[in-house]
Coordinates of C-alpha atoms in Angstrom, one line a residue:
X1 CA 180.8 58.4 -25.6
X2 CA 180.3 55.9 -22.2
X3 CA 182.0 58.6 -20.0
X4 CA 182.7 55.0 -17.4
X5 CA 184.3 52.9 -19.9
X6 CA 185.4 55.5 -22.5
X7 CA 183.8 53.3 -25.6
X8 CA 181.8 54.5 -28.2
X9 CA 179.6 52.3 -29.7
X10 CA 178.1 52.0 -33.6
X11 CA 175.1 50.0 -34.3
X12 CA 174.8 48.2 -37.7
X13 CA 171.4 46.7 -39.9
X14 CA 172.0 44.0 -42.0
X15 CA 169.2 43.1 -44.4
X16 CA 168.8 41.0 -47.3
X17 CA 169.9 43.9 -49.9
X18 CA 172.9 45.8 -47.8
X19 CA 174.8 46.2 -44.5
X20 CA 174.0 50.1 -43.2
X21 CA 175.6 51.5 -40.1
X22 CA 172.2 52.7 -38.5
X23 CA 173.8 54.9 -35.7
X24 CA 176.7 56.2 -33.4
X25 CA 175.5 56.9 -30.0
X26 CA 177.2 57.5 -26.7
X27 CA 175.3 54.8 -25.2
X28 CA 175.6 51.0 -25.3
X29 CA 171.8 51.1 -26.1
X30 CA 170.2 52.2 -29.2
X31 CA 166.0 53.4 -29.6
X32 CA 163.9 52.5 -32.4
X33 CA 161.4 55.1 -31.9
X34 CA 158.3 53.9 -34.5
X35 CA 159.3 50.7 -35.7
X36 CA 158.6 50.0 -39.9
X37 CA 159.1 46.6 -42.1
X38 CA 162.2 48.7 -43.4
X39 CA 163.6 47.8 -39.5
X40 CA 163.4 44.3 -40.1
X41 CA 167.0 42.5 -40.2
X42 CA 169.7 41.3 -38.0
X43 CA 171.9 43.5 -36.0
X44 CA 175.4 43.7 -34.6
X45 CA 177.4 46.2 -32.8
X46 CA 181.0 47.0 -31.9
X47 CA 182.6 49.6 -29.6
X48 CA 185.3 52.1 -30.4
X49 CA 188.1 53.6 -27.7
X50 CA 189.3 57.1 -28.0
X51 CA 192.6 55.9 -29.0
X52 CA 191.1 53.9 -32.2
X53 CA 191.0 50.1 -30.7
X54 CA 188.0 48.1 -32.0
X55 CA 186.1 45.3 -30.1
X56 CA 185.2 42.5 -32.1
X57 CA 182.0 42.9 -34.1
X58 CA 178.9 41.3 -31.4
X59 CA 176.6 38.4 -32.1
X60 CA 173.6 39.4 -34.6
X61 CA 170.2 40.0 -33.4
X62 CA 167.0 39.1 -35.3
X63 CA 164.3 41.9 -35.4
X64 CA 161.2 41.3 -37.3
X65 CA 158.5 43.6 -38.1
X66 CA 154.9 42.5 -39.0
X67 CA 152.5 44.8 -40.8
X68 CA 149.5 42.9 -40.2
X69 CA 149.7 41.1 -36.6
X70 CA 147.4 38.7 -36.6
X71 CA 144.9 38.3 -32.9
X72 CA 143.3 34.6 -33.0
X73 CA 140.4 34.0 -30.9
X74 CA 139.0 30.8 -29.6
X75 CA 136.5 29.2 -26.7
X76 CA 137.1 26.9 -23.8
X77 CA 135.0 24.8 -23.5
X78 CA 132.4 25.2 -25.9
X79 CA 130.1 27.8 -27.6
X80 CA 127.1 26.2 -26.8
X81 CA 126.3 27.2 -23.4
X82 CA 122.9 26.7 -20.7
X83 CA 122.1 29.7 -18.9
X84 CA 125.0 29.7 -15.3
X85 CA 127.4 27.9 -17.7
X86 CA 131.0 29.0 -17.5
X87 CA 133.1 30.2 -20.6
X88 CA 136.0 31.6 -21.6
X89 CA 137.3 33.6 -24.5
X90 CA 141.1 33.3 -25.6
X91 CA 142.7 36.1 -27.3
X92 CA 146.5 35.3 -28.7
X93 CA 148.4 37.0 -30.7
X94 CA 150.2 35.1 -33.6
X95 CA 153.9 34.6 -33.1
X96 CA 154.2 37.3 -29.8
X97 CA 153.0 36.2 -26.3
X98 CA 154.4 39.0 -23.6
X99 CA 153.3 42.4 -23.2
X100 CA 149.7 42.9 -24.8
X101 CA 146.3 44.0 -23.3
X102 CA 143.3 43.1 -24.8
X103 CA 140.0 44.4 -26.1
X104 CA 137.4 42.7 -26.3
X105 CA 133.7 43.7 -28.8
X106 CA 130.2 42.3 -28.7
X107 CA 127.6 42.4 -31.8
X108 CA 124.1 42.3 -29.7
X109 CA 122.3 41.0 -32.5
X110 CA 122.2 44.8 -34.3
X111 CA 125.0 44.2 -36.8
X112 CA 127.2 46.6 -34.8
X113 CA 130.2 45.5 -32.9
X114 CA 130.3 47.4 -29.2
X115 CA 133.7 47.2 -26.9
X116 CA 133.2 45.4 -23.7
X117 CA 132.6 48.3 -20.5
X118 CA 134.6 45.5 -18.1
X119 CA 137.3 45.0 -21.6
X120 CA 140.1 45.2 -18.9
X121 CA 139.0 41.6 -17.4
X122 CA 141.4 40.4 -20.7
X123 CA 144.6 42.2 -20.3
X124 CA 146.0 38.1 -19.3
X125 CA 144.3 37.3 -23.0
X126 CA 141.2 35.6 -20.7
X127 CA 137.7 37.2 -21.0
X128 CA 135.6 34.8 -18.8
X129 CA 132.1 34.7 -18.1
X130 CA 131.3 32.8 -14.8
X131 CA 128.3 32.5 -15.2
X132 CA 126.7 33.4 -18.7
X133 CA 123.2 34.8 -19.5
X134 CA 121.4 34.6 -22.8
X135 CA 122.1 38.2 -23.0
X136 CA 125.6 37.6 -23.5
X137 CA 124.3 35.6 -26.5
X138 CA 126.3 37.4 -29.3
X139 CA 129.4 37.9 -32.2
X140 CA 132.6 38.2 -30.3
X141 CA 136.1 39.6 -31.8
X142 CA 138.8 41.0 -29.5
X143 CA 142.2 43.4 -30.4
X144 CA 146.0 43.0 -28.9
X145 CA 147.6 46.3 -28.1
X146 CA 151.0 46.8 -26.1
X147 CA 153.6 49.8 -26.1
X148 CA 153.6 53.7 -24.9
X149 CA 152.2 54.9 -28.7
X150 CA 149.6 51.8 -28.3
X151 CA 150.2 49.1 -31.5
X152 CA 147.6 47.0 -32.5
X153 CA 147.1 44.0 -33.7
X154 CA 144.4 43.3 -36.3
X155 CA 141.1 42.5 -35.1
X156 CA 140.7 38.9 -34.8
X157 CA 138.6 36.0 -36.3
X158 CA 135.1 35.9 -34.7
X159 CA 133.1 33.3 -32.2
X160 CA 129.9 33.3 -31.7
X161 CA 128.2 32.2 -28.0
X162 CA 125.2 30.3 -27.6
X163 CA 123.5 30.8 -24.5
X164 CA 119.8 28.6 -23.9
X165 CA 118.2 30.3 -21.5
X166 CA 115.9 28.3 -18.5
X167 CA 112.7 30.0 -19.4
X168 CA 112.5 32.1 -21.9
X169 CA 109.9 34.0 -22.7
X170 CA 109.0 33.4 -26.2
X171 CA 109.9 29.8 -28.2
X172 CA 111.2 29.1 -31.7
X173 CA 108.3 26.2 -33.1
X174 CA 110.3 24.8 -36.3
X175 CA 108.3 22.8 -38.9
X176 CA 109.5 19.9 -40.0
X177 CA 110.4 19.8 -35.5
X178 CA 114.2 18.6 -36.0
X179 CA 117.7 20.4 -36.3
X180 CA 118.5 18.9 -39.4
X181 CA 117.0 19.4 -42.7
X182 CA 117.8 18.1 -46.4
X183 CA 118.6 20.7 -49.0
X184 CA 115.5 21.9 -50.9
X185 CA 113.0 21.2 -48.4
X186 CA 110.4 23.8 -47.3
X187 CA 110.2 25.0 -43.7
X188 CA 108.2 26.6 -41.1
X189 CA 109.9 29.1 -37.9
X190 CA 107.2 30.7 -35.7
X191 CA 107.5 32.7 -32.4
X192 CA 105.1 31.4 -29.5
X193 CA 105.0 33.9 -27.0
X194 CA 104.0 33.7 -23.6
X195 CA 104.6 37.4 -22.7
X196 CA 102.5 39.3 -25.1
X197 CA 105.5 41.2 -26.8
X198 CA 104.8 42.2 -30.0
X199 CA 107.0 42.9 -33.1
X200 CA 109.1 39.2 -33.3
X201 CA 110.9 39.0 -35.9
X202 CA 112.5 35.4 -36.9
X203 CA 116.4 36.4 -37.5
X204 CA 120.1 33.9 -38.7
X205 CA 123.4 34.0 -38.2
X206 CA 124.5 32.0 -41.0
X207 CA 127.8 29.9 -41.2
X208 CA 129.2 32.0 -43.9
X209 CA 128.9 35.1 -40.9
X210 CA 125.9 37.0 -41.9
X211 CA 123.2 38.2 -39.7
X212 CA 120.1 38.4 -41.3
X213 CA 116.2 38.8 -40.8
X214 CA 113.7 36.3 -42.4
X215 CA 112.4 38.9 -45.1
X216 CA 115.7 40.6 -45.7
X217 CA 115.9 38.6 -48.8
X218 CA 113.4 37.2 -50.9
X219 CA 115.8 34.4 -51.5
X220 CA 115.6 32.9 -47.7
X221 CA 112.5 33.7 -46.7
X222 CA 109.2 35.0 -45.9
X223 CA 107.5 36.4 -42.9
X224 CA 104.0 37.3 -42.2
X225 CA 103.4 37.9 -38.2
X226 CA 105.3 36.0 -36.4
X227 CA 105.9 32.9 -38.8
X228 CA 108.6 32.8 -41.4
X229 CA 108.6 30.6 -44.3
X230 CA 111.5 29.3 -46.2
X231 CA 110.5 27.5 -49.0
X232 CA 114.1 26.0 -50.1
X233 CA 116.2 25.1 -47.1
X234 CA 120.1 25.4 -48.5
X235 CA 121.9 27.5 -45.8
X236 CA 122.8 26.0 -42.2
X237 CA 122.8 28.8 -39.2
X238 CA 122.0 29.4 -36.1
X239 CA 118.0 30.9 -36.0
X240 CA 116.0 32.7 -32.9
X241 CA 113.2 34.8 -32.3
X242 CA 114.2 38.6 -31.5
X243 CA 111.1 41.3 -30.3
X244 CA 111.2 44.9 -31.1
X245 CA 111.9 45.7 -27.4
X246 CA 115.1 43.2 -27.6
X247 CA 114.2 40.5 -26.3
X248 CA 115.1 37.0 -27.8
X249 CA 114.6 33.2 -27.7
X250 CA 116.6 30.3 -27.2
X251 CA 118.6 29.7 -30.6
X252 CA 118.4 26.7 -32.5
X253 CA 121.1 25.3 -35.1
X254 CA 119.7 24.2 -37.9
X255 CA 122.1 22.3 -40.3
X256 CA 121.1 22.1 -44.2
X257 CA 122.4 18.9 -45.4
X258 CA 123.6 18.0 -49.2
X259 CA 124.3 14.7 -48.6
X260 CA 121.6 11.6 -47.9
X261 CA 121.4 11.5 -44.1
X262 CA 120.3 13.4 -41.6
X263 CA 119.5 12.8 -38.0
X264 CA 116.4 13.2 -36.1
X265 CA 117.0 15.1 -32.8
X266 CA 114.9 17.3 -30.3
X267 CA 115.0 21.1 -31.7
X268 CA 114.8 22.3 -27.8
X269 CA 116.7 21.2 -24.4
X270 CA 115.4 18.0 -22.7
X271 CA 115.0 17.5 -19.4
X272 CA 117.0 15.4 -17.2
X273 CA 115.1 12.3 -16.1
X274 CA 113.0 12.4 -19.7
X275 CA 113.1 9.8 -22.2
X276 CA 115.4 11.0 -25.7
X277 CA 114.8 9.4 -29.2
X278 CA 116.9 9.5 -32.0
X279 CA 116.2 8.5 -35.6
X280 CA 118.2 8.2 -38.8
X281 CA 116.6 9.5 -42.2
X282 CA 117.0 8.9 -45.2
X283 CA 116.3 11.6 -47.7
X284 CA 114.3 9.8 -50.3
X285 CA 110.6 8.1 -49.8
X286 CA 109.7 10.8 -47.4
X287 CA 112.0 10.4 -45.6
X288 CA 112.1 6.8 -44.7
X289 CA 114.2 5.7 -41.7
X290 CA 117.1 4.0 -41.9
X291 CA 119.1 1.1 -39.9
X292 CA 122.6 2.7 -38.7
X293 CA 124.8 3.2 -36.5
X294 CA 124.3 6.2 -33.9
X295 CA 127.8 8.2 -32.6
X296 CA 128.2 10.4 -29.2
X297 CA 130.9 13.1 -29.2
X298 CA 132.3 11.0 -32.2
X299 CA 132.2 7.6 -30.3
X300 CA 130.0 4.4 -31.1
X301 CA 127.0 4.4 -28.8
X302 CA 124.6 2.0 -30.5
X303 CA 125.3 -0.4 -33.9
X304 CA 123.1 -1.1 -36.9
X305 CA 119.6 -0.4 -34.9
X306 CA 116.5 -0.4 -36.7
X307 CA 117.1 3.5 -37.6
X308 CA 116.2 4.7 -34.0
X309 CA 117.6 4.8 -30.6
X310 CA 116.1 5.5 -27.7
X311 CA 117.6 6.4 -24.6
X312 CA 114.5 6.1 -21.7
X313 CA 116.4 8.4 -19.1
X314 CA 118.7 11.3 -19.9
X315 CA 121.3 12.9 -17.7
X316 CA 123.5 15.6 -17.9
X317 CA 126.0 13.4 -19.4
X318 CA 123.9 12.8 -22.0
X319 CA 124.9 16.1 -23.3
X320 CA 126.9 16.3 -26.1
X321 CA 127.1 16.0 -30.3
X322 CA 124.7 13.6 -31.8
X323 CA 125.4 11.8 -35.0
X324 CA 124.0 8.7 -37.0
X325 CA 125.6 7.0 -40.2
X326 CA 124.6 4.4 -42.3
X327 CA 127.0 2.0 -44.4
X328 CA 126.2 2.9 -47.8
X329 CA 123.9 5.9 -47.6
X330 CA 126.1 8.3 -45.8
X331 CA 126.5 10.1 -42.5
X332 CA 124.5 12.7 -41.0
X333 CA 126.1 16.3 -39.6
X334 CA 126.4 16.4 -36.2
X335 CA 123.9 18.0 -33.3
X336 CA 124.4 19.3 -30.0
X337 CA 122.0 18.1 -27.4
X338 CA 121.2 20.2 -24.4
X339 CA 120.3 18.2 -21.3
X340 CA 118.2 20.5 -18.5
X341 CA 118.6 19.8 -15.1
X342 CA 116.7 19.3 -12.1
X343 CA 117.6 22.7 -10.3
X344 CA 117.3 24.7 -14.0
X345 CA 114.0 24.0 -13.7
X346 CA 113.0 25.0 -10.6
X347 CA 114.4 28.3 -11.3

């Protein structure tokens, strides 16, 4: 009993199946020590006086208890990043926004996801890199976890960063040299290093979420020293170059396409101040190139050219997702573009 106001107080649970009085307590407040889905429900209250009078019964109050809270991640501004780009990671938790701190996990490339040593830098749900390295190239998840007995939330979707590096010291040489590729076509990856490492290895992370190395299975690909082989392209992903001592290359997307059209872009970064030629082809006679229409970020830049645009000096604002389509044939995927500037490359 409130020994100030001389009220007792009894707490009820109303669910879907019953009404239950949950508790008496001498306190206007009541504890749910370990909260379960059989808390869920509304709840009301009313207050007792030693002499039998009855407040009124109080306004219900919703609780709801989730198994399975769900963390979402996402990226601002993009996951393709140049080595000093900035970029952050977003961690929310479905449906609850006060009160959690955040983990946050890397896979470096070894198929094993590692927390974060600076993790606190997301307790505000933020896990920014100012300035990102092709190190922090890698599979990112992150986990919500609030209260004294420390809840947490399900680990959340994945993202996966991007990072071209200025000069790195081995290259990915793809043959057919483009991004895109039509289903069923054969294709060439080497590693040309200019460091002497030995051991490369040619490795994917494919769209479905697998990491994988070029002879992991016979149905991907083949690799003998540094070149691996693929003679059916049918799965897109992002592919690099990855040395026994750890280090990598620049990744390349390479999109597998089903449909009739593809686009013809630069596998690498250009740089700013060089010329940049695109081409639309056409998956039949080899292929042959095809008059269309040539998109930027998913705006028209150029109408029904002769199946190739050129633009004779790049920018940084050049940068951006390249795409061509053609009025009966199809559309091509889309590509990013990396634009180098001046100062990258005098670094």
């Amino acid at each position: 009993m409130d020994q100030s106001t001389g009220w007792q107080f009894y707490w009820y649970q109303h669910t879907q199946k019953h009404q239950k009085n949950t508790t008496d307590t001498n306190s206007y407040t009541v504890n749910i020590d370990s909260v379960s889905d059989g808390d869920s429900g509304k709840y009301t209250c009313r207050g007792t006086t030693r002499d039998g009078q009855n407040s009124e019964i109080s306004d219900a109050v919703t609780l709801t208890v989730s198994n399975e809270t769900e963390a979402v991640l996402s990226v601002s501004p993009q996951k393709w990043l140049t080595e000093g780009d900035s970029v952050t990671l977003i961690c929310e938790v479905y449906g609850s926004s006060t009160g959690w701190t955040f983990s946050w996990y890397r896979d470096d490339n070894d198929c094993k996801y590692k927390v974060l040593s600076d993790s606190s830098r997301g307790a505000g749900g933020n896990y920014t890199l100012s300035s990102a390295a092709v190190n922090h190239t890698g599979v990112y998840k992150c986990r919500g976890e609030r209260g004294e007995r420390a809840y947490y939330t399900e680990y959340s979707n994945t993202q996966t960063l991007w990072v071209t590096g200025v000069s790195p010291s081995v290259s990915l040489i793809i043959s057919p040299n483009r991004t895109q590729h039509f289903t069923s076509e054969s294709l060439s990856l080497s590693c040309e290093d200019q460091s002497n490492s030995t051991g490369w290895t040619v490795r994917r992370y494919t769209d479905s979420g697998y990491l994988q190395d070029c002879s992991s299975s016979i149905y991907w690909g083949s690799q003998t020293g540094s070149t691996c082989r693929i003679s059916y392209t049918y799965t897109s992903g992002v592919y690099w170059c990855h040395s026994e001592s750890g280090e990598i290359s620049n990744p390349v997307n390479i999109t597998v396409h089903h449909g009739d059209v593809i686009l013809e872009s630069p596998v690498h970064p250009v740089a700013e101040g060089d010329s940049l030629t695109l081409r639309c082809l056409y998956r039949y006679k080899n292929p042959s190139v095809l008059t269309a229409d040539f998109y930027k970020d998913g705006s028209l830049l150029q109408k029904q050219t002769t199946g190739e645009m050129i633009i004779p000096t790049v920018s940084k604002s050049h940068e951006g997702f390249y795409s061509c389509k053609h009025t009966e044939r199809g559309e091509s995927p889309k590509s990013w573009i990396s634009i180098r500037g001046e100062t990258e490359l005098n670094n």
